[in-house]
Structure formats: structure tokens, C-alpha cells
PDB file of C-alpha atoms and ligand atoms in Angstrom:
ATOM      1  CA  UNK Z   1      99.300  62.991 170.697  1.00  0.00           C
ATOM      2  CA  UNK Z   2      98.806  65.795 168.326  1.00  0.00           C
ATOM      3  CA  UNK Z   3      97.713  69.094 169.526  1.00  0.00           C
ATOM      4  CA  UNK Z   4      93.880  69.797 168.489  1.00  0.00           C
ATOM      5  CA  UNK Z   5      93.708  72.933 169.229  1.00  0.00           C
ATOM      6  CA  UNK Z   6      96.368  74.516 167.415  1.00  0.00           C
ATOM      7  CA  UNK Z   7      94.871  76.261 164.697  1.00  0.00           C
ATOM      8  CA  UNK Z   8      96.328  75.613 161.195  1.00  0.00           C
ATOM      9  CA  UNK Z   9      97.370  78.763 158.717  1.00  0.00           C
ATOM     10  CA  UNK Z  10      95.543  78.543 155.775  1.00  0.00           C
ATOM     11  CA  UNK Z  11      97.284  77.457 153.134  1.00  0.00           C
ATOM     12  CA  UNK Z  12      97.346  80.233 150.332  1.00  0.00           C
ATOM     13  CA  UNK Z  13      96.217  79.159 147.324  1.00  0.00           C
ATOM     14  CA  UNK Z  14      98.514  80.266 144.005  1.00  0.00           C
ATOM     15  CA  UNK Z  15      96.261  81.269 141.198  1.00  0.00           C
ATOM     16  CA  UNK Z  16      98.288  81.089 137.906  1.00  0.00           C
ATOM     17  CA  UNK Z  17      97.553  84.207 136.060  1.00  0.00           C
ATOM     18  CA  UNK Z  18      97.267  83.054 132.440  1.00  0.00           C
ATOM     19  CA  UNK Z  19      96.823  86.339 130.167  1.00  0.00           C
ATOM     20  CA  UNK Z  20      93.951  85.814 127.677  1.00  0.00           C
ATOM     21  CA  UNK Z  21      95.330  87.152 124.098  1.00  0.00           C
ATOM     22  CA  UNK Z  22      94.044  90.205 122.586  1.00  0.00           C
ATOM     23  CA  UNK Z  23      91.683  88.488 119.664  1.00  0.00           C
ATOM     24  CA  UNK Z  24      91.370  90.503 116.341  1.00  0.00           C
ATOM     25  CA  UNK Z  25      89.338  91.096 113.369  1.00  0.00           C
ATOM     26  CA  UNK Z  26      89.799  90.237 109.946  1.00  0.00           C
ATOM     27  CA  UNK Z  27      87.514  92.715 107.957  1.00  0.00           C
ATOM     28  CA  UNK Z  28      86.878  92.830 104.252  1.00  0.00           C
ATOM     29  CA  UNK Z  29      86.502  95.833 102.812  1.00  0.00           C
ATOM     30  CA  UNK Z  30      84.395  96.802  99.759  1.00  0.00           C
ATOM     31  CA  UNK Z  31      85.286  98.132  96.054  1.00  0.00           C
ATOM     32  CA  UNK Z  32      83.675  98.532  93.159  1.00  0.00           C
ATOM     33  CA  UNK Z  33      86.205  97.006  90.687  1.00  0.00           C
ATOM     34  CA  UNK Z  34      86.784  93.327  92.261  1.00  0.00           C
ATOM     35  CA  UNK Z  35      83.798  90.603  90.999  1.00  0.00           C
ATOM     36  CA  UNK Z  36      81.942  89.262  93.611  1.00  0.00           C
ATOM     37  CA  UNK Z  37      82.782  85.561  92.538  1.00  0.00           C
ATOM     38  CA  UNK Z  38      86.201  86.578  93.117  1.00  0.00           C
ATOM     39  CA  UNK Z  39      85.362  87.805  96.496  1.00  0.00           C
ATOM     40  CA  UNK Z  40      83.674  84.832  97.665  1.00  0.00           C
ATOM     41  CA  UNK Z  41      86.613  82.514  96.028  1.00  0.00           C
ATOM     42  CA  UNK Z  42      88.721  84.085  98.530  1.00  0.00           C
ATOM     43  CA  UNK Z  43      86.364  83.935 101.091  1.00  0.00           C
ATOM     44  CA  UNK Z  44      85.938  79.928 100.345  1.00  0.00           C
ATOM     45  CA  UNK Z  45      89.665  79.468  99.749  1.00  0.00           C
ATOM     46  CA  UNK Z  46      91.234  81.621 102.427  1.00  0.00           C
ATOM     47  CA  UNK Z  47      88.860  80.827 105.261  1.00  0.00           C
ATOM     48  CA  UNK Z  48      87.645  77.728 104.658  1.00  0.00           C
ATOM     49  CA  UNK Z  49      83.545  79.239 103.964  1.00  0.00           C
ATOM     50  CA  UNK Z  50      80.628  77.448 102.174  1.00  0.00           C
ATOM     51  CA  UNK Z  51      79.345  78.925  99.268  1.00  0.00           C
ATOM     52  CA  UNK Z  52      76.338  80.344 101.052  1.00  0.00           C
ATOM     53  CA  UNK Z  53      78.728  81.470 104.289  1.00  0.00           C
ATOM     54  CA  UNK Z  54      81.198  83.437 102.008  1.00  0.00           C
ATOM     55  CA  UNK Z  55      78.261  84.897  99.626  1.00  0.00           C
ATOM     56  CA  UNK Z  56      76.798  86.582 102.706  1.00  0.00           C
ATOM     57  CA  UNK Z  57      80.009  88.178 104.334  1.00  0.00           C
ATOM     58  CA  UNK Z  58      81.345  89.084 100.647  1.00  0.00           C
ATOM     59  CA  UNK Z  59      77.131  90.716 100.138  1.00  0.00           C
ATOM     60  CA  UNK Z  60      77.152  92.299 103.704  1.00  0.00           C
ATOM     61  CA  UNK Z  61      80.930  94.145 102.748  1.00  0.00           C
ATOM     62  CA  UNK Z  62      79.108  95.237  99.537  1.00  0.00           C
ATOM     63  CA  UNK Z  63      76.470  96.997 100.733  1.00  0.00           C
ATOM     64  CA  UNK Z  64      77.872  98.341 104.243  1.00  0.00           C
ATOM     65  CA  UNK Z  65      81.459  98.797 102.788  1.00  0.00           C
ATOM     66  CA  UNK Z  66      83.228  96.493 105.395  1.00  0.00           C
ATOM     67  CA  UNK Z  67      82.253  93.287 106.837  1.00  0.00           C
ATOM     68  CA  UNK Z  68      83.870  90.872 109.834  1.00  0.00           C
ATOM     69  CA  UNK Z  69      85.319  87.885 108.520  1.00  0.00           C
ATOM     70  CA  UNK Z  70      86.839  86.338 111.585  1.00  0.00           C
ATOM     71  CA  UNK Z  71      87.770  86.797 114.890  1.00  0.00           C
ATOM     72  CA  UNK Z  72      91.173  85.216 116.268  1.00  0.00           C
ATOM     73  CA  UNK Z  73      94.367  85.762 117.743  1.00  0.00           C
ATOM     74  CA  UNK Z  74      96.708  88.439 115.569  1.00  0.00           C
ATOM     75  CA  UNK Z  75      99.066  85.784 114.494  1.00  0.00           C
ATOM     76  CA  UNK Z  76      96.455  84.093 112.662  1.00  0.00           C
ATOM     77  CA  UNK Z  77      94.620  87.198 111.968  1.00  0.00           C
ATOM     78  CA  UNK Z  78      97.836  88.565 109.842  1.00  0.00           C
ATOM     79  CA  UNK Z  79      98.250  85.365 108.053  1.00  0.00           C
ATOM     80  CA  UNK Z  80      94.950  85.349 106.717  1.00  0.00           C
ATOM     81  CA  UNK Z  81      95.226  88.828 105.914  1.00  0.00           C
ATOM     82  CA  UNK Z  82      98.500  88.136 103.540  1.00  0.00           C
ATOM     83  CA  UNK Z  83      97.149  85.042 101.993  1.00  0.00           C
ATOM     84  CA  UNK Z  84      93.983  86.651 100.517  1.00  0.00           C
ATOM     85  CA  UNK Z  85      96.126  89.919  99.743  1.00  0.00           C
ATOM     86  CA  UNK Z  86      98.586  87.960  97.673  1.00  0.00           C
ATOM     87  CA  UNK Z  87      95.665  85.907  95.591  1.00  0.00           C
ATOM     88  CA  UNK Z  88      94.080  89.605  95.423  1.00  0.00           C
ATOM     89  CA  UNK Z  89      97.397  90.898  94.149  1.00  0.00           C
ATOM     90  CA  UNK Z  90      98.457  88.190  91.919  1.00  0.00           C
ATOM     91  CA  UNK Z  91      94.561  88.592  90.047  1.00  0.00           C
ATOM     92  CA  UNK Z  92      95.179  91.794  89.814  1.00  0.00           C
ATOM     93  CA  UNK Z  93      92.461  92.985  92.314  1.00  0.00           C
ATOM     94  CA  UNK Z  94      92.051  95.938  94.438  1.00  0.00           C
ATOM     95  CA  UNK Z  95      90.590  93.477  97.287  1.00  0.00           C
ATOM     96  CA  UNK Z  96      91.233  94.504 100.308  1.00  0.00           C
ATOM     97  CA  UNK Z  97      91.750  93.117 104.012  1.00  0.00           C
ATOM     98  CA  UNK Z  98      92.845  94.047 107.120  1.00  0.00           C
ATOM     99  CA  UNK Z  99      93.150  93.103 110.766  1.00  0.00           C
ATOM    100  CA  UNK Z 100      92.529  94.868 113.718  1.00  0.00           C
ATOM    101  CA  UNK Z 101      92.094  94.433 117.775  1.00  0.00           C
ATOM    102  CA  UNK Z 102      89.065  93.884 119.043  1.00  0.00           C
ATOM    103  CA  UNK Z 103      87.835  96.411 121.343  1.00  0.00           C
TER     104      UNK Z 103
HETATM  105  N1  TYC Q   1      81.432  95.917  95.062  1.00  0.00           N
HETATM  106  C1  TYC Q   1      81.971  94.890  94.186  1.00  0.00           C
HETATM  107  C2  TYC Q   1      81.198  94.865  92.888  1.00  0.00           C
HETATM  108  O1  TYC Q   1      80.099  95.377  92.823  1.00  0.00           O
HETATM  109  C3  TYC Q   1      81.921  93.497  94.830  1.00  0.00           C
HETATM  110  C4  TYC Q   1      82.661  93.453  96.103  1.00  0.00           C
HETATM  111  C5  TYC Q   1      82.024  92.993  97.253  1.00  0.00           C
HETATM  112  C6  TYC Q   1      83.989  93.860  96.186  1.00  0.00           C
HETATM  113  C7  TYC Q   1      82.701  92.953  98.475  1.00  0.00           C
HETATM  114  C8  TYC Q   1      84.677  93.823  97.383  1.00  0.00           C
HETATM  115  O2  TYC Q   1      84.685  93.319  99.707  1.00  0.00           O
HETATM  116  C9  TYC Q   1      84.024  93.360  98.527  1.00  0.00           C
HETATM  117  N2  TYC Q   1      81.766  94.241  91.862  1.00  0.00           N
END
């Protein structure tokens, strides 16, 4: 007969800690050499933005000097930063991106 009274350890339950990754931002910085159509082809091409999307990130970097273009993990983050660098380069255009961790 089994023994009602004895009182059972709790089990302990094993949380898996699964580190969240650092996210970063991709921000595009402003000159005053590089067209704005050329900005926003970038924008379109690199980051897959509408028309309208990519005209107000590539306006907002105009007139505050920088502007967000995405947040995401770094590996993805420096990707995007090289492939809109090397259609910046290859134009000829001082464009300029970068990527850095989000606070
Ligand atoms: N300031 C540039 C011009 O007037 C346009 C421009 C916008 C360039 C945003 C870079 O990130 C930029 N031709």
C-alpha cells in the first residue's frame, strides 16, 4: 500500500537559459554630395523599402544627419552595411553606413 504521508521533494524545475542576442542598428548617415534618388535606391535595393518607406528614412538622415534604418542581430546588421557600401563605392558615392549595438 503506498505510504500517503510521505511527503514528495519537489521536483526542481530546469529553466534553459537561452541568451537573447545583442540587436544592432544600421544607421545612414548624411552628406551633401550623394543624390537623394541614389539614397533611396539603396534604401529600396538593400533593405527591401517602398518608395515612400525609403524616401522618409533617406529625408529624416538629411535633415537630422543620421537616421535608423534597421534593427537586427550584428550578423545581419554587417551584411547590410557592406552591401550598400559596395553599391555606394562602386557609384562613386560618399554614402555612408554603419552598424552599431543597441543600447
Ligand atoms: N544631403 C544629400 C543631398 O542633399 C542627400 C542625402 C540624404 C545624402 C541622406 C545622404 O544619408 C543621406 N544631395
Amino acid at each position: 500500500m503506498p505510504d500517503r504521508d510521505v511527503a514528495l521533494k519537489p521536483k526542481t524545475v530546469v529553466k534553459p537559459k537561452v541568451e537573447k542576442p545583442r540587436l544592432y542598428k544600421v544607421l545612414l548617415h548624411n552628406d551633401d554630395y550623394t543624390p537623394r534618388e541614389f539614397v533611396t535606391l539603396v534604401l529600396k535595393v538593400v533593405f527591401r523599402m517602398s518608395e515612400e518607406t525609403s524616401y522618409r528614412v533617406m529625408m529624416t538622415a538629411h535633415k537630422f544627419g543620421s537616421a535608423v534604418v534597421v534593427v537586427c542581430t550584428r550578423d545581419i546588421a554587417e551584411t547590410k552595411v557592406k552591401e550598400a557600401m559596395d553599391l555606394a563605392k562602386d557609384a562613386g558615392m560618399p554614402l555612408l553606413f554603419t552598424a552599431e549595438p543597441e543600447e
